Short mmCIF file of C-alpha atoms and ligand atoms in Angstrom, two decimals:
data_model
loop_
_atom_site.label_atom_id
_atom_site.label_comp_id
_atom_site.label_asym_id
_atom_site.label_seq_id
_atom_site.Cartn_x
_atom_site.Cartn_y
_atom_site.Cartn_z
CA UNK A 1 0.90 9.44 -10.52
CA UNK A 2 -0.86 7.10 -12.75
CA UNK A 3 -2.43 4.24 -11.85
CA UNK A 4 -0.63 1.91 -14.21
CA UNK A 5 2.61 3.29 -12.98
CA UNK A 6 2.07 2.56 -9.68
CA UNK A 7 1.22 -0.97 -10.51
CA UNK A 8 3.83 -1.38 -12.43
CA UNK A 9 6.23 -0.16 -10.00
CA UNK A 10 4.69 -2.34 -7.66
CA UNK A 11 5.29 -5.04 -9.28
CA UNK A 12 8.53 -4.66 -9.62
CA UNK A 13 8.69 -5.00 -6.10
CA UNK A 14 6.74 -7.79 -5.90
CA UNK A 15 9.58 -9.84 -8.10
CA UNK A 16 11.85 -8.89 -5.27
CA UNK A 17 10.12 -10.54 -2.91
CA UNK A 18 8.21 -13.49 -4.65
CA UNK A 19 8.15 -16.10 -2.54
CA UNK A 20 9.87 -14.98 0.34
CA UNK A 21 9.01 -14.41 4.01
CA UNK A 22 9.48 -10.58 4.66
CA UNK A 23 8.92 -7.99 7.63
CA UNK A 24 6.39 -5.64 6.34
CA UNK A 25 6.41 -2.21 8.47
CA UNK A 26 3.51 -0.61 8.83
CA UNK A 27 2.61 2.83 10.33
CA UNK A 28 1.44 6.64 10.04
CA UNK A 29 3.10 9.05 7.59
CA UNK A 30 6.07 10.15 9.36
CA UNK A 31 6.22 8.20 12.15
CA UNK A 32 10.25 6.51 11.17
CA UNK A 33 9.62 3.65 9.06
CA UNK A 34 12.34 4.65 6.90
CA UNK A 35 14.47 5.72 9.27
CA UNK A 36 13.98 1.79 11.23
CA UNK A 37 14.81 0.27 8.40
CA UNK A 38 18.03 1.84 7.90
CA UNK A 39 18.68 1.37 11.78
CA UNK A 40 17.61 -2.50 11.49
CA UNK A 41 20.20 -2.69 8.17
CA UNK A 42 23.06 -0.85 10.28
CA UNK A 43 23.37 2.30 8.95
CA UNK A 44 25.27 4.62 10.87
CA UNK A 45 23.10 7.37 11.49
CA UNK A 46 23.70 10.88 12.80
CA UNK A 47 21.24 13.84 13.67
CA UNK A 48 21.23 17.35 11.50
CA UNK A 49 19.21 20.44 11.78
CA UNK A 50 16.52 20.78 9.08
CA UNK A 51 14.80 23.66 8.33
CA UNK A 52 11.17 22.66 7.72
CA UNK A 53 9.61 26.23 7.01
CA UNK A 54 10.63 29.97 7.37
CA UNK A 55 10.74 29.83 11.09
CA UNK A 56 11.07 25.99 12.51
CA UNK A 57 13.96 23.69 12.65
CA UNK A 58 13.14 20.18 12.92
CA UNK A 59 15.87 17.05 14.06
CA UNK A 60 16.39 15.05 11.05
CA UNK A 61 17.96 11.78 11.57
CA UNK A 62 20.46 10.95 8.09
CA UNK A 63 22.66 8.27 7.26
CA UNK A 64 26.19 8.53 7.23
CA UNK A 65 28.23 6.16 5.25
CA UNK A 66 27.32 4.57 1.97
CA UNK A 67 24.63 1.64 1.46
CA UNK A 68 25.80 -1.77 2.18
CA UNK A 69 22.60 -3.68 0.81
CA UNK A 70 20.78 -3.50 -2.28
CA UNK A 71 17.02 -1.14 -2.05
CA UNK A 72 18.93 0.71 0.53
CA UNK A 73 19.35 3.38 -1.36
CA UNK A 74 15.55 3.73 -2.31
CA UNK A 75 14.83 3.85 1.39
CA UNK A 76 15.02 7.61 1.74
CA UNK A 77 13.52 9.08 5.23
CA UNK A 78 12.41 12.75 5.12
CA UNK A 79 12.19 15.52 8.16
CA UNK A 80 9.07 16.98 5.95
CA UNK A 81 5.71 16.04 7.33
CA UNK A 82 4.41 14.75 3.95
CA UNK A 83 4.68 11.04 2.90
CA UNK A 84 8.21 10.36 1.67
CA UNK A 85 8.21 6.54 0.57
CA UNK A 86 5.57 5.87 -2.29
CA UNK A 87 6.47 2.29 -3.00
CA UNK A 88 6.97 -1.16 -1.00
CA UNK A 89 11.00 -1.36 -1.35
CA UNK A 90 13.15 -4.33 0.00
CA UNK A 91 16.03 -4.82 1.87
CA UNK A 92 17.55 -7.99 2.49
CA UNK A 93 19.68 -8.57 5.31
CA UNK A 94 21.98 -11.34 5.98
CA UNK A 95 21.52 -12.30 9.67
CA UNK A 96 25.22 -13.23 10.17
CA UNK A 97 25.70 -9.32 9.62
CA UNK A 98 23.57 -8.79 12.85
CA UNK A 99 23.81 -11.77 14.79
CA UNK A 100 27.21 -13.61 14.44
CA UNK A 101 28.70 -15.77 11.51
CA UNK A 102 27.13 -18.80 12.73
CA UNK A 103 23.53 -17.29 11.81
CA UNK A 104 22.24 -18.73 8.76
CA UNK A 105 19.53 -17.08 6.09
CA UNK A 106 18.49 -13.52 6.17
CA UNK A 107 15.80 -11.57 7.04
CA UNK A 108 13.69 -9.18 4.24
CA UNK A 109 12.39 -5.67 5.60
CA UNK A 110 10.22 -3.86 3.20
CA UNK A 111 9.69 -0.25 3.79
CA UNK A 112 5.96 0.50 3.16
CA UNK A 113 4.49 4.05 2.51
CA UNK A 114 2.56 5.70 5.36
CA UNK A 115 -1.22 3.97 5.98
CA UNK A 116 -3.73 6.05 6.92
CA UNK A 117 -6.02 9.33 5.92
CA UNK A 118 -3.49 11.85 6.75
CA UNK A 119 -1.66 12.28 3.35
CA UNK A 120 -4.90 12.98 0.99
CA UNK A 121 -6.76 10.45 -1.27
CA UNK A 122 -3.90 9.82 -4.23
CA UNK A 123 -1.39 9.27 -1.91
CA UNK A 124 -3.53 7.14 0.00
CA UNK A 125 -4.36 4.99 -3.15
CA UNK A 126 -0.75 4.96 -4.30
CA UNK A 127 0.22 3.65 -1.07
CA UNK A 128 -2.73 1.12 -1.08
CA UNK A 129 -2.26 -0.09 -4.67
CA UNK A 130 1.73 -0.71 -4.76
CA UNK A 131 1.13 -2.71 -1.08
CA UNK A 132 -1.30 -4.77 -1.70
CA UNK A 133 -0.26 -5.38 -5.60
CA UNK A 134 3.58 -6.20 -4.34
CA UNK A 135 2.41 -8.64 -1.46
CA UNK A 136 0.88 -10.93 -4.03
CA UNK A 137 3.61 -13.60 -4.48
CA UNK A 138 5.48 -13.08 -1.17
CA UNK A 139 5.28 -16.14 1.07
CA UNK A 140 4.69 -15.06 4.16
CA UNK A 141 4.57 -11.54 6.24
CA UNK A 142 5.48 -10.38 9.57
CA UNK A 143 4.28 -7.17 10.31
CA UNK A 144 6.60 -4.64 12.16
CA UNK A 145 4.17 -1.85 13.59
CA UNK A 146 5.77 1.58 14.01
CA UNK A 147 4.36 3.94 16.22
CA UNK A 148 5.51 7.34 17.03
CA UNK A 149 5.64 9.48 20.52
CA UNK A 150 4.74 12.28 18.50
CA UNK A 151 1.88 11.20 16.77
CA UNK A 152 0.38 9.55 19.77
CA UNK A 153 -1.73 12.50 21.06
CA UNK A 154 -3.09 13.79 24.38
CA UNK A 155 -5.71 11.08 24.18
CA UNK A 156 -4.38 8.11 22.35
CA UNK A 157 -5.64 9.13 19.44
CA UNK A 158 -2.96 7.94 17.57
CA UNK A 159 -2.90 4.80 18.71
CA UNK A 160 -6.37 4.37 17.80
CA UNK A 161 -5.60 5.00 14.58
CA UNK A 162 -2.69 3.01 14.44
CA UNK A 163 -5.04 -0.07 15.86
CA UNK A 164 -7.60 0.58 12.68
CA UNK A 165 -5.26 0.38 10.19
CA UNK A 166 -4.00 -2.72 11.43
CA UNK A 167 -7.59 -3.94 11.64
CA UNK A 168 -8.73 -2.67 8.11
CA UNK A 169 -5.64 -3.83 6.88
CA UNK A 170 -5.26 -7.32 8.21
CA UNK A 171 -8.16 -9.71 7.81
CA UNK A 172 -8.95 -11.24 11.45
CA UNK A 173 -6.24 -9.14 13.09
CA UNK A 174 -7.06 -10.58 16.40
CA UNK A 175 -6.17 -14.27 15.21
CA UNK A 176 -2.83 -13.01 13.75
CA UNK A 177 -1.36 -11.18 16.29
CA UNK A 178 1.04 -13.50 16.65
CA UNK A 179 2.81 -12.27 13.58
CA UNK A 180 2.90 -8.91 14.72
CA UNK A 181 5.53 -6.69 16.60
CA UNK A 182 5.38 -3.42 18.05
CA UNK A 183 8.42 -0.21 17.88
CA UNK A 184 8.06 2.50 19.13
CA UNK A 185 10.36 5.95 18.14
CA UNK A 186 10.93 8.95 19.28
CA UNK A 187 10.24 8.31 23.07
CA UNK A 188 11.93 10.29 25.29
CA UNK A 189 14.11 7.71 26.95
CA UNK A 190 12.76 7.42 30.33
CA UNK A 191 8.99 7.60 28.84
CA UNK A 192 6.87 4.26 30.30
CA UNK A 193 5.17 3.06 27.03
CA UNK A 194 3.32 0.16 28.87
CA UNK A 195 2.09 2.50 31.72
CA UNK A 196 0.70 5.27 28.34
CA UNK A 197 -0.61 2.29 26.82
CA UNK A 198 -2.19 1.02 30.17
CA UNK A 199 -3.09 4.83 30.66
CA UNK A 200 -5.09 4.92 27.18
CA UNK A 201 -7.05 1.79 27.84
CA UNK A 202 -8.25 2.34 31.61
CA UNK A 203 -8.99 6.35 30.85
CA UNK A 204 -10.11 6.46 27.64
CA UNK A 205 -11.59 3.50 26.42
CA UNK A 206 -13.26 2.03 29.06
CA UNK A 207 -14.70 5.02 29.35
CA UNK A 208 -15.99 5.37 26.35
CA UNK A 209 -18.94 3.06 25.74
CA UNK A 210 -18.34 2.67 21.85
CA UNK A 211 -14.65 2.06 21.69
CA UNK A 212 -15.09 -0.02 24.84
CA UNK A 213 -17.68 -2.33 22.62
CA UNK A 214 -14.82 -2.26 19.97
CA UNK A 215 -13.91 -6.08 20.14
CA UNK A 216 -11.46 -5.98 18.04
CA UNK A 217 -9.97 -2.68 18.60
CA UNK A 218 -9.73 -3.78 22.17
CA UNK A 219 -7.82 -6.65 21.36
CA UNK A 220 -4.92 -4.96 19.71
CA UNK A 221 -4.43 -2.60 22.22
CA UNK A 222 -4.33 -5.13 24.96
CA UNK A 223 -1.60 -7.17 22.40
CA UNK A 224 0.01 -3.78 22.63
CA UNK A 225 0.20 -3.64 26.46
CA UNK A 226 0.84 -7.16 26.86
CA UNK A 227 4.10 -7.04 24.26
CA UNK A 228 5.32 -3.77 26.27
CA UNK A 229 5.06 -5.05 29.49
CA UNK A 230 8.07 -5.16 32.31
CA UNK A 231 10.41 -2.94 30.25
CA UNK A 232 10.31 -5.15 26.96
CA UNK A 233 8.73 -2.22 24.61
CA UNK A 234 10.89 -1.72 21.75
CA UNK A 235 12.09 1.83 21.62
CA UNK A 236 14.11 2.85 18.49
CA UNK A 237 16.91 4.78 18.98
CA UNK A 238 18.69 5.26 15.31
CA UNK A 239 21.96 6.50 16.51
CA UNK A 240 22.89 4.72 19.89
CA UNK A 241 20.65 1.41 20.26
CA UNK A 242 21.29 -1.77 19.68
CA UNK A 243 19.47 -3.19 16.78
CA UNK A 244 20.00 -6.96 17.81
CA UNK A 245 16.93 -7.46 20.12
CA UNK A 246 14.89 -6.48 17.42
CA UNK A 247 15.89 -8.36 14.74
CA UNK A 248 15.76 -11.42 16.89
CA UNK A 249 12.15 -11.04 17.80
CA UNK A 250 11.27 -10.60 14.22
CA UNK A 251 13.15 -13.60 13.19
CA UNK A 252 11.66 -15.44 15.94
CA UNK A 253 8.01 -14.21 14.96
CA UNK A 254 5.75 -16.74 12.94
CA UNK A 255 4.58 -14.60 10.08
CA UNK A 256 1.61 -14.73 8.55
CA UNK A 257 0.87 -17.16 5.89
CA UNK A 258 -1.13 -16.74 2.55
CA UNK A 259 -0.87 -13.36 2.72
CA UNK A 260 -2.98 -12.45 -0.50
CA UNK A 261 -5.68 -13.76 1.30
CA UNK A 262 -5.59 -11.48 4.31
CA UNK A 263 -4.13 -8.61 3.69
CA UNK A 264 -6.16 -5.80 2.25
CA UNK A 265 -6.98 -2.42 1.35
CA UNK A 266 -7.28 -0.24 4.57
CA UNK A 267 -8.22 2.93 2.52
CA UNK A 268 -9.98 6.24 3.97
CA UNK A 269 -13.80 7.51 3.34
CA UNK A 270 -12.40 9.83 1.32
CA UNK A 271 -9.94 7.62 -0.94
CA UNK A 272 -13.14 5.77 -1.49
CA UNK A 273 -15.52 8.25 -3.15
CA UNK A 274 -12.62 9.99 -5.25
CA UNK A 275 -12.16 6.17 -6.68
CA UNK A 276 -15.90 5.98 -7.27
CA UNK A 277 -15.62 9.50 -8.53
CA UNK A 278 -12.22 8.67 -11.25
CA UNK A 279 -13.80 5.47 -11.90
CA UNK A 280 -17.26 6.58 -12.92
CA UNK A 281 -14.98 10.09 -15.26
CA UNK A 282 -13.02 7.16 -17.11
CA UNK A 283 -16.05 5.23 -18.08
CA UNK A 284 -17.92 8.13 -19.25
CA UNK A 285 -14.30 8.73 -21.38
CA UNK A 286 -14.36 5.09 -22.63
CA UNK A 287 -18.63 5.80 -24.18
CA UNK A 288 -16.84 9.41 -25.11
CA UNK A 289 -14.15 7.80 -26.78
CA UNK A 290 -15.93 5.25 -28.56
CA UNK A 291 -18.58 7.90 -30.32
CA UNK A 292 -14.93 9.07 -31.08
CA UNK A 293 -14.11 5.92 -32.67
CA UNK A 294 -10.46 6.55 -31.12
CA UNK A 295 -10.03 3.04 -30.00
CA UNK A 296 -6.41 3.73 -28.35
CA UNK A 297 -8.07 6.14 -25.78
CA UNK A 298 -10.99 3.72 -25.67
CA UNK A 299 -8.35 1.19 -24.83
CA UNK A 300 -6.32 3.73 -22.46
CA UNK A 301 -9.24 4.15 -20.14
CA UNK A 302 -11.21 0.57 -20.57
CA UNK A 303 -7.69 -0.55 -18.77
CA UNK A 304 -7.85 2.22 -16.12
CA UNK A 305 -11.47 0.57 -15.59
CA UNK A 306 -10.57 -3.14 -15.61
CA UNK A 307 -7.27 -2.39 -12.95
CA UNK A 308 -9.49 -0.38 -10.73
CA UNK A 309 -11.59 -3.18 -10.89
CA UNK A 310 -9.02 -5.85 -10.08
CA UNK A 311 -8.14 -4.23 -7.30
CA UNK A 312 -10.94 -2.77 -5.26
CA UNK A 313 -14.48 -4.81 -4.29
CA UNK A 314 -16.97 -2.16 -4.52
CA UNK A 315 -20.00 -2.45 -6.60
CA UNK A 316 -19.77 1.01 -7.94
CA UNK A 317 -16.44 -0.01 -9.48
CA UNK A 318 -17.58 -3.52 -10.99
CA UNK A 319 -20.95 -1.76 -12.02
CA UNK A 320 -18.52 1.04 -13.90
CA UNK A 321 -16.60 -1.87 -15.62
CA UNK A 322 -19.54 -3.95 -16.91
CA UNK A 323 -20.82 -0.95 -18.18
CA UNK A 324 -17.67 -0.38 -19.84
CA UNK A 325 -17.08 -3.62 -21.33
CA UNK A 326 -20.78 -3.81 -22.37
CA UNK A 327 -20.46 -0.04 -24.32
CA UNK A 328 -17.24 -1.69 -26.08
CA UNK A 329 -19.12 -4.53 -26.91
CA UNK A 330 -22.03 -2.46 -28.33
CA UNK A 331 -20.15 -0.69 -30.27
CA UNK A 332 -18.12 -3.84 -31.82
CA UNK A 333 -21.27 -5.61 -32.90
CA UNK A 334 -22.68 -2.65 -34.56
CA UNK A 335 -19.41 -1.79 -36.14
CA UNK A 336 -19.70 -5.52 -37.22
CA UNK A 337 -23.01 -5.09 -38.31
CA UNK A 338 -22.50 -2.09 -40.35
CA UNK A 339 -19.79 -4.08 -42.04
CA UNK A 340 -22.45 -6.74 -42.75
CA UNK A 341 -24.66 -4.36 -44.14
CA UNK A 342 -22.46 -3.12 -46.54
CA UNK A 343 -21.30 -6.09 -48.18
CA UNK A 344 -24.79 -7.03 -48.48
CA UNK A 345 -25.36 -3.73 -50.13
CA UNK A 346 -22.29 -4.12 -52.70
CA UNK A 347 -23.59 -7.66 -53.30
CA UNK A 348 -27.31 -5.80 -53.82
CA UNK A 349 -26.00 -3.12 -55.99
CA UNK A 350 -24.75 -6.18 -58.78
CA UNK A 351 -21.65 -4.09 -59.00
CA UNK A 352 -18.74 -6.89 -59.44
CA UNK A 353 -16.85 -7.16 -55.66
CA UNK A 354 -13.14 -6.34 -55.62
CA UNK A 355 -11.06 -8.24 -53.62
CA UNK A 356 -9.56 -4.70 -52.61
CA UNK A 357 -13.53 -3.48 -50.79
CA UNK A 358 -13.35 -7.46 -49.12
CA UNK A 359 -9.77 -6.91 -47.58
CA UNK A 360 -10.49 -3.19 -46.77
CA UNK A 361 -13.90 -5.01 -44.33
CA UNK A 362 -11.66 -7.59 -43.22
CA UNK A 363 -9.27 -4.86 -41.82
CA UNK A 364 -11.94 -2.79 -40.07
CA UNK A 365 -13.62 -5.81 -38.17
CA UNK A 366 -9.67 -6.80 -37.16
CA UNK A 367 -8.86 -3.35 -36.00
CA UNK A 368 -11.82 -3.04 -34.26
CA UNK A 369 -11.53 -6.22 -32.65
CA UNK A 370 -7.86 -5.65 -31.36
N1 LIG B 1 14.48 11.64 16.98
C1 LIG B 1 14.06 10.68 16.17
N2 LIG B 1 13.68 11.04 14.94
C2 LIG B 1 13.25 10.08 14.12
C3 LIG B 1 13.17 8.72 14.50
N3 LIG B 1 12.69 8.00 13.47
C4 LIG B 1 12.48 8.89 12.48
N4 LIG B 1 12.81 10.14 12.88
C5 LIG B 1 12.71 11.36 12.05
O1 LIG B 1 11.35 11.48 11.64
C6 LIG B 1 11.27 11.98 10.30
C7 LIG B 1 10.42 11.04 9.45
O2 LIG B 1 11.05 9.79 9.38
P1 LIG B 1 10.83 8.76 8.14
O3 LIG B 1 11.71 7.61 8.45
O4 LIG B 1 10.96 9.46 6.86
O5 LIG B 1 9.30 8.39 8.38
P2 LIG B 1 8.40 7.39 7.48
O6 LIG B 1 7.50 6.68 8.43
O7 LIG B 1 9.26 6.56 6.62
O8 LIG B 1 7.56 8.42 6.63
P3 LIG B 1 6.75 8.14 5.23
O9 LIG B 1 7.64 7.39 4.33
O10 LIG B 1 6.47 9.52 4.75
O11 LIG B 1 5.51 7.43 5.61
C8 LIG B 1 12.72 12.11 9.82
O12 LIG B 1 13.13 13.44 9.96
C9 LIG B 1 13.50 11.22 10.76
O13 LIG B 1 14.84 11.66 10.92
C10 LIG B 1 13.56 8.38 15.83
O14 LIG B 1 13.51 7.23 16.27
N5 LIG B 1 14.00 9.41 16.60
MG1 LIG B 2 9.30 6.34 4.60
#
């Protein structure tokens, strides 16, 4: 997908929620953002049989019954282990729905695309681009952190990750933890999340003298054991549970103000260089292009340039602009002063000056200019 399309799209979601306070869920590909949302909206959900490849069956959990709120239907959960949901999409729930008629206001949950390295570099900037592009205008954002039993791993390790990607993502995590709540699906029902979480920290990090040194990484996890503690872990259950508890704590959650000033790209090693690497192809297109003199490709990837810049601090990406921008110049002034030249040489050559050769410069400067 394009870059322009994905910004585009993005901001199409980012008129849905200008100005508003949402619930922002974050987690791994997979791990039942999707599938939350529709829980936390009311869906009545049921579990199928999906075959996933010639010889496995996976449980897939569907909804039932038609969509009662608008973006619903873009919420679309998949049993496939590849990232489903490409853009930020909003539901807006009225809290009288959930909590009684005498509840006021609503509460906004915006189903994000799955963070992380897992899902290769364009799906990894597609995600990263339409987040952080439709979170502009919103007000404020709690974050709704969704971690799965599956992905956890022997170790942790998927907690781990989970805990970076809240870090790269959320400048000074361990000052806004306060905005920040933590579900948990897929745990087999009598499964002690605090006493895993507890497990992770006393086994595995402390053990280990560089995650151990991990300030910050050891803050979240201890947020994590703290908020799970006596029984008060969130576990999703899609088809039986009760979504009320939930939706109360994120209500009562203080979210996290400004956030265009703290929330940020949390994209992989790898993401990174194959930027550099498409960034560095579409100014070599826009010098291409110019010796071309096709100034709609020149404009085509100039723009590719100039978003890529907008979006990502790097200094191979502003270098790759300037350049840009300076080749277009170039290549203006010449075309300018080749202009120059040959009105000089017309008025030179004594032959009498048509207002038809004037016009016809006149044109080329303003095309070029455009
Ligand atoms: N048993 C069980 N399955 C779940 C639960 N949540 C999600 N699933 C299943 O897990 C699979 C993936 O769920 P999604 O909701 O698509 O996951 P996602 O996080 O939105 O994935 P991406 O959009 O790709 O990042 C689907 O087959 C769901 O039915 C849960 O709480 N319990
Ligand atoms: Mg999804």
């Amino acid at each position: 997908m394009k870059v322009q399309q994905l910004v585009a799209k993005a901001k199409q979601a980012g008129e849905l929620i200008q100005g508003k306070d949402i619930v922002l869920l974050i987690g791994e590909t997979g791990t039942g953002k999707s599938t939350t949302v529709q829980f936390l909206a009311g869906c009545k959900m049921s579990v199928t049989k999906v075959r996933i490849n010639s010889e496995a069956y996976s449980d897939h959990i569907t909804t039932t019954e038609p969509f009662k709120y608008p973006g619903l239907e873009h919420v679309i959960s998949s049993p496939l282990c590849r990232s489903e949901t490409r853009y930020l999409t909003p539901v807006t729930i009225p809290l009288k729905d959930v909590l009684g008629a005498y509840e006021n206001g609503d509460i906004t949950l915006c189903d994000a695309p799955g963070i992380g390295d897992t899902a290769g570099p364009e799906v990894d900037l597609a995600n990263n681009v339409g987040v952080i592009e439709a979170l502009k205008g919103c007000k404020s954002v709690k974050i709704l952190v969704i971690s799965s039993y599956t992905t956890l791993g022997g170790r942790g390790e998927g907690i781990q990750r989970l805990a970076h990607i809240l870090i790269n993502m959320i400048h000074g995590v361990e000052e806004r933890l306060e905005s920040i709540v933590y579900a948990f699906t897929r745990y087999p029902p009598n499964e002690n999340i605090n006493a895993l979480l507890l497990n992770i920290k006393l086994n595995k990090v402390d053990q280990d003298r560089y995650l151990s040194r991990d300030n910050v990484f050891v803050a979240v996890l201890k947020d994590m054991i703290q908020k799970t503690e006596n029984d008060k872990a969130y576990k999703i259950d899609p088809i039986h549970g009760d979504r009320k508890p939930l939706i109360r704590e994120l209500q009562r959650l203080c979210g996290i103000q400004y956030p265009q000033q703290v929330i940020r790209f949390s994209m992989s090693g790898e993401t990174r260089e194959a930027i550099i690497n498409q960034i560095q192809r579409d100014k070599l297109n826009v010098i291409c292009s110019l010796k071309h003199k096709d100034s709609d490709l020149v404009l085509y990837y100039l723009n590719n340039v100039k978003i890529f810049n907008e979006l990502i601090e790097h200094n191979a990406v502003q270098e790759a602009y300037e350049v840009s921008k300076k080749s277009v110049n170039e290549s203006f002034v010449k075309h300018c002063a080749d202009e120059t030249d040959k009105i000089k040489r017309l008025v030179a050559s004594n032959v009498e000056l048509k207002q038809k050769d004037l016009e016809e410069i006149r044109a080329n400067i303003a095309r070029k200019a455009d």
